[in-house]
Short mmCIF file of C-alpha atoms in Angstrom, two decimals:
data_model
loop_
_atom_site.label_atom_id
_atom_site.label_comp_id
_atom_site.label_asym_id
_atom_site.label_seq_id
_atom_site.Cartn_x
_atom_site.Cartn_y
_atom_site.Cartn_z
CA MET Q 1 -52.17 7.56 -15.47
CA ALA Q 2 -51.83 4.56 -13.12
CA GLN Q 3 -52.99 4.54 -9.53
CA VAL Q 4 -50.49 3.94 -6.74
CA GLY Q 5 -52.46 3.70 -3.53
CA THR Q 6 -53.44 7.21 -2.52
CA GLY Q 7 -51.40 8.80 -5.29
CA THR Q 8 -50.66 8.63 -8.99
CA THR Q 9 -47.63 7.85 -11.12
CA ARG Q 10 -46.69 9.34 -14.43
CA HIS Q 11 -45.44 7.17 -17.28
CA GLY Q 12 -45.09 7.93 -20.91
CA GLY Q 13 -42.96 9.17 -23.74
CA LYS Q 14 -41.04 12.30 -24.64
CA ALA Q 15 -43.59 14.75 -23.27
CA ASP Q 16 -43.59 13.05 -19.90
CA ARG Q 17 -39.82 13.01 -19.76
CA GLN Q 18 -39.72 16.72 -20.48
CA ALA Q 19 -42.28 17.33 -17.75
CA ASP Q 20 -40.06 15.45 -15.32
CA SER Q 21 -37.20 17.89 -15.76
CA GLY Q 22 -38.49 19.70 -12.68
CA PRO Q 23 -38.25 16.68 -10.33
CA ALA Q 24 -34.95 15.70 -11.93
CA ALA Q 25 -33.55 19.16 -11.23
CA ALA Q 26 -34.86 18.95 -7.66
CA GLY Q 27 -33.08 15.63 -7.24
CA ARG Q 28 -29.77 17.25 -8.18
CA ALA Q 29 -30.29 20.36 -6.03
CA LYS Q 30 -28.38 20.89 -2.80
CA LEU Q 31 -30.03 19.21 0.16
CA GLY Q 32 -29.70 22.38 2.24
CA PRO Q 33 -28.82 23.33 5.83
CA ALA Q 34 -31.86 21.61 7.37
CA PHE Q 35 -30.71 18.26 5.98
CA ALA Q 36 -27.12 19.00 7.05
CA ASN Q 37 -28.44 19.48 10.59
CA LEU Q 38 -30.47 16.25 10.38
CA PHE Q 39 -27.51 14.34 8.94
CA THR Q 40 -25.17 15.58 11.70
CA ALA Q 41 -27.72 14.73 14.40
CA ASN Q 42 -28.04 11.22 12.97
CA ILE Q 43 -24.24 10.82 12.86
CA ALA Q 44 -24.07 11.72 16.55
CA SER Q 45 -26.89 9.32 17.37
CA SER Q 46 -25.32 6.56 15.23
CA LEU Q 47 -22.04 7.00 17.09
CA GLY Q 48 -23.94 6.55 20.35
CA ASP Q 49 -25.67 3.45 18.97
CA GLY Q 50 -22.35 1.97 17.85
CA ILE Q 51 -20.72 2.60 21.21
CA ALA Q 52 -23.67 1.06 23.06
CA ARG Q 53 -23.84 -2.03 20.82
CA THR Q 54 -20.13 -2.66 21.33
CA ALA Q 55 -19.83 -1.75 25.01
CA ILE Q 56 -22.90 -3.50 26.42
CA PRO Q 57 -21.94 -7.05 25.23
CA LEU Q 58 -18.40 -6.42 26.51
CA LEU Q 59 -19.84 -5.38 29.87
CA ALA Q 60 -22.06 -8.46 29.88
CA VAL Q 61 -19.14 -10.87 29.69
CA GLN Q 62 -17.58 -9.09 32.67
CA VAL Q 63 -20.53 -9.91 34.90
CA THR Q 64 -21.50 -13.39 33.66
CA LEU Q 65 -20.19 -16.21 31.49
CA ASP Q 66 -23.59 -17.90 31.17
CA PRO Q 67 -24.32 -18.15 27.38
CA LEU Q 68 -28.08 -18.06 28.00
CA LEU Q 69 -27.90 -14.88 30.09
CA ILE Q 70 -25.62 -13.20 27.53
CA SER Q 71 -27.95 -14.16 24.66
CA GLY Q 72 -30.70 -12.32 26.53
CA ILE Q 73 -28.98 -9.03 25.60
CA SER Q 74 -29.68 -9.59 21.89
CA ALA Q 75 -33.23 -10.80 22.56
CA LEU Q 76 -34.12 -7.80 24.72
CA ALA Q 77 -32.63 -5.41 22.15
CA MET Q 78 -35.12 -6.61 19.50
CA LEU Q 79 -38.13 -7.33 21.74
CA PRO Q 80 -39.33 -3.69 21.97
CA TRP Q 81 -40.02 -3.67 18.22
CA LEU Q 82 -42.79 -6.19 18.74
CA PHE Q 83 -44.52 -4.19 21.46
CA PHE Q 84 -43.66 -0.53 20.96
CA ALA Q 85 -43.13 0.15 17.24
CA ILE Q 86 -46.81 1.00 16.61
CA PRO Q 87 -47.30 3.08 19.81
CA ALA Q 88 -44.08 4.90 18.90
CA GLY Q 89 -45.50 5.60 15.46
CA ILE Q 90 -48.66 7.06 16.98
CA LEU Q 91 -46.55 9.31 19.21
CA ILE Q 92 -44.45 10.48 16.26
CA ASP Q 93 -47.56 11.42 14.28
CA ARG Q 94 -49.12 13.32 17.19
CA ILE Q 95 -46.24 15.49 18.41
CA ASP Q 96 -43.54 17.69 16.92
CA ARG Q 97 -41.07 15.24 15.34
CA ARG Q 98 -38.16 17.35 16.55
CA ALA Q 99 -39.46 16.76 20.07
CA ALA Q 100 -39.69 13.02 19.35
CA LEU Q 101 -36.02 12.94 18.29
CA ALA Q 102 -35.01 14.96 21.33
CA LEU Q 103 -37.10 12.76 23.65
CA ALA Q 104 -35.63 9.52 22.31
CA ASN Q 105 -32.01 10.66 22.56
CA GLY Q 106 -32.67 12.50 25.83
CA VAL Q 107 -33.78 9.25 27.47
CA ARG Q 108 -30.80 7.43 25.95
CA THR Q 109 -28.51 10.13 27.38
CA ILE Q 110 -29.97 9.46 30.83
CA LEU Q 111 -29.51 5.70 30.34
CA ALA Q 112 -25.88 6.22 29.31
CA VAL Q 113 -25.25 8.34 32.43
CA ALA Q 114 -26.97 5.71 34.59
CA LEU Q 115 -24.82 2.95 33.10
CA PHE Q 116 -21.70 5.08 33.73
CA VAL Q 117 -22.64 5.59 37.39
CA ILE Q 118 -23.64 1.95 38.01
CA THR Q 119 -20.42 0.69 36.43
CA SER Q 120 -18.15 3.20 38.16
CA THR Q 121 -19.60 2.33 41.58
CA GLY Q 122 -19.11 -1.41 41.04
CA ASN Q 123 -22.85 -2.23 41.14
CA LEU Q 124 -23.23 -3.52 37.57
CA THR Q 125 -25.13 -6.81 37.13
CA ILE Q 126 -26.63 -8.54 34.12
CA TRP Q 127 -30.06 -7.49 35.36
CA TRP Q 128 -29.11 -3.81 35.20
CA LEU Q 129 -27.93 -4.40 31.63
CA TYR Q 130 -31.26 -6.08 30.80
CA ILE Q 131 -33.23 -3.11 32.13
CA ILE Q 132 -31.06 -0.56 30.32
CA ILE Q 133 -31.02 -2.37 26.96
CA PHE Q 134 -34.79 -2.90 27.02
CA ILE Q 135 -35.57 0.77 27.76
CA TYR Q 136 -32.95 1.75 25.20
CA GLY Q 137 -34.77 -0.40 22.63
CA MET Q 138 -38.11 1.18 23.52
CA PHE Q 139 -36.86 4.64 22.65
CA GLU Q 140 -34.94 3.37 19.63
CA THR Q 141 -38.37 2.66 18.10
CA VAL Q 142 -39.22 6.35 18.62
CA TYR Q 143 -35.94 7.61 17.19
CA ASP Q 144 -35.97 5.29 14.17
CA GLY Q 145 -39.50 6.28 13.19
CA ALA Q 146 -38.93 10.01 13.77
CA ILE Q 147 -35.68 10.23 11.80
CA ARG Q 148 -37.36 8.50 8.84
CA ALA Q 149 -40.35 10.86 9.07
CA VAL Q 150 -38.39 14.12 9.17
CA ALA Q 151 -36.66 13.83 5.77
CA PRO Q 152 -39.90 14.06 3.69
CA SER Q 153 -40.79 17.24 5.61
CA ILE Q 154 -37.64 19.12 4.62
CA LEU Q 155 -36.84 17.68 1.17
CA ALA Q 156 -38.48 17.26 -2.22
CA LYS Q 157 -39.41 13.68 -3.13
CA ALA Q 158 -36.79 13.60 -5.89
CA GLN Q 159 -34.12 14.31 -3.25
CA LEU Q 160 -35.07 11.43 -0.96
CA PRO Q 161 -32.93 8.68 -2.60
CA ARG Q 162 -29.79 10.86 -2.38
CA ALA Q 163 -30.60 11.91 1.18
CA ASN Q 164 -31.26 8.33 2.30
CA SER Q 165 -28.04 7.23 0.58
CA LEU Q 166 -26.05 9.76 2.60
CA ILE Q 167 -27.79 8.76 5.82
CA GLU Q 168 -27.14 5.06 5.13
CA ALA Q 169 -23.48 5.70 4.26
CA GLY Q 170 -22.99 7.78 7.38
CA GLU Q 171 -24.49 5.10 9.60
CA GLN Q 172 -22.38 2.37 7.97
CA VAL Q 173 -19.12 4.29 8.37
CA ILE Q 174 -19.79 5.40 11.95
CA GLN Q 175 -21.14 2.12 13.29
CA ASN Q 176 -18.77 -0.27 11.50
CA PHE Q 177 -15.51 1.60 10.96
CA VAL Q 178 -15.48 4.15 13.78
CA SER Q 179 -17.51 3.32 16.89
CA GLY Q 180 -16.80 -0.43 17.08
CA PRO Q 181 -13.00 -0.37 16.83
CA ILE Q 182 -12.61 2.82 18.90
CA THR Q 183 -14.92 1.54 21.64
CA SER Q 184 -13.00 -1.75 21.85
CA LEU Q 185 -9.67 0.10 22.13
CA LEU Q 186 -10.94 2.54 24.75
CA PHE Q 187 -12.57 -0.32 26.66
CA ALA Q 188 -9.12 -1.85 27.12
CA VAL Q 189 -7.94 1.42 28.72
CA SER Q 190 -11.01 2.07 30.88
CA VAL Q 191 -14.63 0.97 30.53
CA LEU Q 192 -15.73 4.40 31.72
CA ILE Q 193 -14.27 6.30 28.73
CA PRO Q 194 -16.64 4.90 26.06
CA LEU Q 195 -19.57 5.05 28.51
CA GLY Q 196 -18.94 8.73 29.15
CA ALA Q 197 -18.51 9.42 25.43
CA ASN Q 198 -21.81 7.65 24.78
CA ALA Q 199 -23.70 10.07 27.02
CA ALA Q 200 -21.97 13.06 25.39
CA VAL Q 201 -22.83 12.16 21.79
CA TYR Q 202 -26.47 11.43 22.63
CA ALA Q 203 -26.70 14.81 24.36
CA LEU Q 204 -25.26 16.45 21.23
CA ALA Q 205 -27.91 14.71 19.13
CA VAL Q 206 -30.61 16.16 21.42
CA ILE Q 207 -29.32 19.70 20.87
CA LEU Q 208 -29.14 19.26 17.09
CA ALA Q 209 -32.70 17.90 16.99
CA ILE Q 210 -33.99 20.96 18.84
CA LEU Q 211 -32.19 23.23 16.34
CA LEU Q 212 -33.98 21.73 13.32
CA PRO Q 213 -36.27 24.23 11.52
CA LYS Q 214 -39.98 24.31 12.28
CA ILE Q 215 -40.89 22.64 8.98
CA ALA Q 216 -39.17 19.47 10.28
CA SER Q 217 -41.89 19.12 12.89
CA GLY Q 218 -44.30 17.44 10.44
CA ARG Q 219 -47.21 19.27 12.07
CA GLN Q 220 -48.12 20.89 8.75
CA PHE Q 221 -49.38 17.53 7.46
CA ALA Q 222 -51.60 16.88 10.48
CA ALA Q 223 -52.89 20.46 10.41
CA ALA Q 224 -53.76 20.24 6.72
CA HIS Q 225 -55.61 16.97 7.24
CA ALA Q 226 -57.50 18.36 10.24
CA ALA Q 227 -58.48 21.45 8.23
CA ARG Q 228 -60.02 19.30 5.51
CA HIS Q 229 -61.39 16.34 7.47
CA GLY Q 230 -61.76 17.51 11.05
CA GLU Q 231 -59.63 16.66 14.06
CA SER Q 232 -57.77 13.32 14.11
CA ALA Q 233 -58.98 10.41 16.17
CA VAL Q 234 -57.96 9.94 19.78
CA TRP Q 235 -54.67 8.09 20.13
CA TYR Q 236 -56.02 4.65 21.14
CA LYS Q 237 -58.09 4.51 17.95
CA GLN Q 238 -54.99 4.90 15.79
CA PHE Q 239 -53.33 1.53 16.44
CA VAL Q 240 -54.62 0.07 13.17
CA ASP Q 241 -54.18 3.18 11.01
CA GLY Q 242 -50.82 2.02 9.67
CA TYR Q 243 -52.13 -1.48 8.91
CA ARG Q 244 -55.22 -0.09 7.18
CA PHE Q 245 -53.14 2.17 4.98
CA ILE Q 246 -50.74 -0.60 3.95
CA VAL Q 247 -53.41 -3.16 3.10
CA SER Q 248 -55.48 -0.58 1.21
CA ASN Q 249 -52.54 -0.03 -1.14
CA LYS Q 250 -52.00 -3.19 -3.20
CA GLN Q 251 -48.49 -2.23 -4.23
CA LEU Q 252 -47.39 -1.33 -0.71
CA LYS Q 253 -49.06 -4.44 0.75
CA THR Q 254 -47.25 -6.75 -1.67
CA LEU Q 255 -43.96 -4.99 -0.96
CA TRP Q 256 -44.52 -5.33 2.81
CA PHE Q 257 -44.99 -9.08 2.66
CA LEU Q 258 -42.16 -9.55 0.15
CA SER Q 259 -39.81 -7.51 2.37
CA THR Q 260 -40.84 -9.54 5.41
CA PHE Q 261 -40.33 -12.86 3.60
CA SER Q 262 -36.92 -11.78 2.28
CA GLY Q 263 -35.91 -10.53 5.73
CA MET Q 264 -36.88 -13.86 7.29
CA CYS Q 265 -34.90 -15.75 4.61
CA THR Q 266 -31.84 -13.62 5.36
CA SER Q 267 -32.26 -14.35 9.07
CA ILE Q 268 -32.47 -18.08 8.31
CA ALA Q 269 -29.21 -17.85 6.40
CA THR Q 270 -27.20 -15.71 8.82
CA ALA Q 271 -28.31 -17.27 12.13
CA SER Q 272 -25.22 -19.50 12.28
CA LEU Q 273 -22.84 -17.30 10.28
CA VAL Q 274 -20.25 -16.87 13.04
CA LEU Q 275 -20.17 -20.63 13.67
CA TYR Q 276 -19.91 -21.32 9.92
CA LEU Q 277 -16.94 -18.96 9.58
CA VAL Q 278 -15.09 -19.95 12.74
CA ASP Q 279 -15.82 -23.69 12.88
CA ARG Q 280 -16.25 -24.74 9.24
CA LEU Q 281 -13.97 -22.23 7.48
CA GLN Q 282 -11.43 -21.92 10.34
CA LEU Q 283 -11.52 -18.13 10.60
CA PRO Q 284 -9.62 -17.05 13.75
CA GLU Q 285 -12.07 -15.65 16.28
CA ALA Q 286 -9.95 -12.52 16.74
CA LEU Q 287 -10.41 -11.69 13.04
CA PHE Q 288 -14.19 -12.10 12.91
CA GLY Q 289 -14.90 -8.40 13.37
CA VAL Q 290 -12.32 -7.41 10.77
CA TYR Q 291 -13.63 -10.00 8.32
CA MET Q 292 -17.18 -8.66 8.61
CA LEU Q 293 -15.96 -5.27 7.40
CA THR Q 294 -16.30 -6.76 3.92
CA GLY Q 295 -20.04 -6.34 4.34
CA ALA Q 296 -19.64 -2.79 5.60
CA ALA Q 297 -17.53 -1.96 2.55
CA GLY Q 298 -20.22 -3.35 0.25
CA GLY Q 299 -22.90 -1.36 2.04
CA ILE Q 300 -20.98 1.90 1.86
CA GLY Q 301 -20.18 1.39 -1.82
CA ALA Q 302 -23.84 0.67 -2.61
CA SER Q 303 -25.01 3.72 -0.69
CA MET Q 304 -22.82 5.85 -2.96
CA ILE Q 305 -24.34 4.50 -6.17
CA ALA Q 306 -27.96 3.75 -5.21
CA SER Q 307 -29.30 7.13 -6.32
CA ARG Q 308 -27.33 6.88 -9.56
CA MET Q 309 -28.81 3.45 -10.23
CA LYS Q 310 -32.27 4.87 -9.63
CA ALA Q 311 -31.55 7.77 -12.02
CA ARG Q 312 -30.33 5.40 -14.76
CA TRP Q 313 -32.63 2.39 -14.37
CA GLY Q 314 -35.47 3.62 -12.18
CA THR Q 315 -36.44 2.44 -8.70
CA GLY Q 316 -38.15 -0.75 -9.91
CA LEU Q 317 -35.31 -2.32 -11.88
CA SER Q 318 -32.72 -1.19 -9.33
CA VAL Q 319 -34.43 -2.87 -6.34
CA ALA Q 320 -35.27 -5.99 -8.39
CA ILE Q 321 -31.60 -6.40 -9.30
CA GLY Q 322 -30.41 -5.55 -5.79
CA ASN Q 323 -32.72 -8.19 -4.31
CA LEU Q 324 -31.49 -10.92 -6.68
CA VAL Q 325 -27.82 -9.98 -6.19
CA ALA Q 326 -28.19 -10.28 -2.39
CA SER Q 327 -30.12 -13.57 -2.63
CA ILE Q 328 -27.66 -15.20 -5.04
CA GLY Q 329 -24.80 -13.98 -2.87
CA ILE Q 330 -26.32 -15.75 0.14
CA VAL Q 331 -26.51 -19.00 -1.84
CA ALA Q 332 -22.87 -18.52 -2.88
CA VAL Q 333 -21.78 -18.32 0.77
CA GLY Q 334 -22.99 -21.90 1.26
CA ALA Q 335 -22.10 -23.17 -2.19
CA PHE Q 336 -18.46 -22.03 -2.04
CA PRO Q 337 -17.15 -22.75 1.49
CA ASN Q 338 -13.97 -20.71 1.17
CA LEU Q 339 -13.04 -17.59 3.14
CA TRP Q 340 -12.11 -15.61 0.03
CA ALA Q 341 -15.28 -16.60 -1.80
CA VAL Q 342 -17.48 -15.86 1.21
CA GLY Q 343 -15.81 -12.48 1.71
CA ILE Q 344 -16.48 -11.48 -1.89
CA ALA Q 345 -20.06 -12.77 -1.66
CA TRP Q 346 -20.61 -10.77 1.53
CA VAL Q 347 -19.67 -7.57 -0.28
CA PHE Q 348 -22.40 -8.21 -2.88
CA ILE Q 349 -24.94 -9.32 -0.27
CA SER Q 350 -24.56 -6.10 1.71
CA ALA Q 351 -24.54 -4.02 -1.46
CA GLY Q 352 -27.79 -5.55 -2.72
CA ILE Q 353 -29.52 -5.17 0.65
CA THR Q 354 -28.36 -1.54 0.94
CA VAL Q 355 -29.70 -0.61 -2.50
CA TRP Q 356 -33.02 -2.21 -1.55
CA ASN Q 357 -33.17 -0.41 1.82
CA ILE Q 358 -32.37 3.03 0.42
CA LEU Q 359 -34.73 2.97 -2.54
CA ILE Q 360 -37.63 1.19 -0.82
CA MET Q 361 -37.41 3.62 2.11
CA SER Q 362 -37.46 6.57 -0.31
CA LEU Q 363 -40.47 5.14 -2.13
CA ARG Q 364 -42.37 4.50 1.10
CA GLN Q 365 -41.67 8.04 2.28
CA SER Q 366 -43.20 9.36 -0.94
CA ILE Q 367 -46.27 7.09 -0.94
CA ILE Q 368 -47.25 7.49 2.72
CA PRO Q 369 -48.95 10.79 3.62
CA GLY Q 370 -46.87 12.86 6.01
CA ARG Q 371 -49.43 12.63 8.80
CA LEU Q 372 -49.21 8.79 8.75
CA LEU Q 373 -45.46 8.26 8.40
CA GLY Q 374 -44.92 7.27 12.03
CA ARG Q 375 -47.82 4.82 12.24
CA VAL Q 376 -47.12 3.13 8.90
CA HIS Q 377 -43.40 2.87 9.64
CA GLY Q 378 -44.12 1.34 13.05
CA THR Q 379 -46.55 -1.18 11.56
CA TRP Q 380 -44.06 -2.06 8.82
CA ARG Q 381 -41.25 -2.62 11.32
CA THR Q 382 -43.44 -4.70 13.65
CA LEU Q 383 -44.00 -7.42 11.06
CA LEU Q 384 -40.62 -7.15 9.32
CA TRP Q 385 -38.38 -7.08 12.36
CA GLY Q 386 -40.72 -9.23 14.43
CA SER Q 387 -40.30 -12.06 11.93
CA MET Q 388 -36.51 -12.02 12.03
CA PRO Q 389 -36.11 -13.85 15.38
CA VAL Q 390 -38.37 -16.57 13.96
CA GLY Q 391 -36.08 -16.86 10.94
CA SER Q 392 -33.05 -17.08 13.20
CA ILE Q 393 -34.57 -19.98 15.16
CA ILE Q 394 -35.43 -21.81 11.91
CA GLY Q 395 -31.90 -21.20 10.62
CA GLY Q 396 -30.38 -22.51 13.84
CA LEU Q 397 -32.40 -25.72 13.62
CA ILE Q 398 -31.41 -26.22 9.98
CA GLY Q 399 -27.79 -25.49 10.89
CA ARG Q 400 -27.80 -28.43 13.28
CA ILE Q 401 -28.11 -30.66 10.23
CA ASP Q 402 -25.36 -28.92 8.22
CA LEU Q 403 -24.01 -25.37 8.52
CA VAL Q 404 -24.15 -24.97 4.74
CA LEU Q 405 -27.89 -25.61 4.49
CA PRO Q 406 -29.19 -22.34 6.00
CA PHE Q 407 -27.45 -20.35 3.25
CA ILE Q 408 -28.64 -22.63 0.47
CA ILE Q 409 -32.24 -22.75 1.74
CA GLY Q 410 -32.55 -19.15 2.93
CA GLY Q 411 -30.81 -17.66 -0.09
CA GLY Q 412 -32.59 -20.02 -2.48
CA LEU Q 413 -36.05 -19.13 -1.16
CA SER Q 414 -35.23 -15.42 -1.30
CA ALA Q 415 -33.95 -15.74 -4.87
CA LEU Q 416 -37.07 -17.69 -5.87
CA ALA Q 417 -39.30 -14.95 -4.43
CA GLY Q 418 -37.19 -12.34 -6.22
CA ILE Q 419 -37.70 -14.11 -9.56
CA ILE Q 420 -41.44 -14.64 -9.04
CA TRP Q 421 -42.02 -11.00 -8.05
CA PHE Q 422 -39.37 -9.53 -10.37
CA GLN Q 423 -42.02 -8.14 -12.72
CA PHE Q 424 -43.91 -6.66 -9.78
CA LEU Q 425 -40.77 -4.91 -8.54
CA MET Q 426 -40.20 -3.57 -12.06
CA THR Q 427 -43.49 -1.66 -11.79
CA LEU Q 428 -42.43 0.32 -8.70
CA PRO Q 429 -42.37 4.05 -9.49
CA ASN Q 430 -39.75 6.64 -8.66
CA PRO Q 431 -40.48 8.69 -5.52
CA GLU Q 432 -40.92 11.91 -7.48
CA ASP Q 433 -43.60 10.27 -9.63
CA VAL Q 434 -45.90 9.62 -6.68
CA ASP Q 435 -48.57 12.00 -5.41
CA ASN Q 436 -49.58 11.14 -1.85
CA GLY Q 437 -51.93 14.10 -1.55
CA ASP Q 438 -49.78 16.14 0.86
CA ASP Q 439 -49.18 19.06 -1.50
CA ALA Q 440 -52.88 19.40 -2.33
CA ALA Q 441 -53.87 19.09 1.35
CA ILE Q 442 -51.44 21.78 2.47
CA ALA Q 443 -52.43 24.06 -0.41
CA GLY Q 444 -56.12 23.51 0.36
CA ALA Q 445 -55.61 24.26 4.03
CA ALA Q 446 -53.73 27.44 3.13
CA ASP Q 447 -56.50 28.55 0.77
CA ALA Q 448 -59.12 27.86 3.42
CA GLY Q 449 -57.15 29.83 6.00
CA ALA Q 450 -56.69 32.70 3.60
CA ALA Q 451 -60.41 32.73 2.77
CA GLU Q 452 -61.31 32.91 6.47
CA ALA Q 453 -58.91 35.83 6.86
CA GLY Q 454 -60.36 37.56 3.82
CA VAL Q 455 -57.17 37.11 1.74
CA THR Q 456 -57.23 35.82 -1.82
CA GLY Q 457 -54.58 34.04 -3.83
CA ALA Q 458 -53.00 32.11 -0.93
CA GLY Q 459 -50.92 29.23 -2.18
CA PRO Q 460 -48.54 26.54 -0.95
CA THR Q 461 -45.64 28.98 -0.77
CA ASP Q 462 -47.44 31.62 1.33
CA PRO Q 463 -46.07 32.38 4.82
CA VAL Q 464 -49.10 30.80 6.46
CA VAL Q 465 -48.03 27.42 5.01
CA GLU Q 466 -44.36 27.82 5.93
CA LYS Q 467 -45.42 28.05 9.56
#
């Protein structure tokens, strides 16, 4: 039995494989109505995200043609991750996660209504857009952490790869094939139509979050921990909880830094992608959005097979291969400066990244105790997403020398890291083979509660635990 941070993994021969028939069966079981509710809520929220990400830049060019002011939209969209991801994680771990989802999309509903009113009254300025996009980003950190924390509360660990695949596929389809094109078309008719629709879909997501079952709250994890170890620390002492958990787990720590390095390499490569396609490869500007659907197609295809890859090859080999496929594809973009070649490479790049995202997210959800999911996720995102703007700046500077170089250097460094840590990635366990202590904690809390009430034989399926 090998240690994996706070839990254990099971490896072995025929006996072990027979013992795993339970998790395997769970992985094939229906995901249930609670997940259907969560999935639908995320579709509604993703539609709102897609509308906002398309409409706000289009609104920006209506109020200013200053490239620096327009670039501030992208910067302010990412900036909240540096400052608010960890506080958002603390909030998510301290309150009902259904309330966190409702809060995040409730605020974004109000922002969408405010943008509708400001635009309809002719008072829109770039400064209003800055304020709205920054607050929007603040509450995106809450939503992103909460939606990732709910799934482990309502599903078995073996079901997480399939669930995350469906969530990823839904987001890809809605944001790339539905919201973007529809928003652009409606924008040409009236800017107010997509802005009004944006408020409506966020409001729908609020309602669906409230309707999630009580088990989705995640409070059972905190209650079980408090029953065994006393009440949790006050909120301002929890800022380093996520960091402490990651660095105490050698496997998770290595994966964190490898993910961050690979993310930075990808940012180096893609910083000047639009200029490379339009200027070097002569892609008509009007076709840029359509051309980038090659990546969306690769991502959707990968989301449909990621759980099957995991079932056939295991999480470790699947993510190791996905990482190398994406890295080599990035190198190919620079090595073969041809629109057809780049389009094909972009399919494989997106597919490899999607397989990585789905399976690594599922593994993290299984390793991290339920009571810490928000804080660890926030800490993870702070370093990972905080490094990406740095990579973009490096890529832009390299691109000044030659637009091919960012792809060769960024992709080459990522591939080199993937080869060096290939064996490490091979050791990553499947989610269902990890014990993060949640089941024992909840069972122990139930037994303790039953003992206090004078009841014997309480177990993890007793009504006291379901509450």
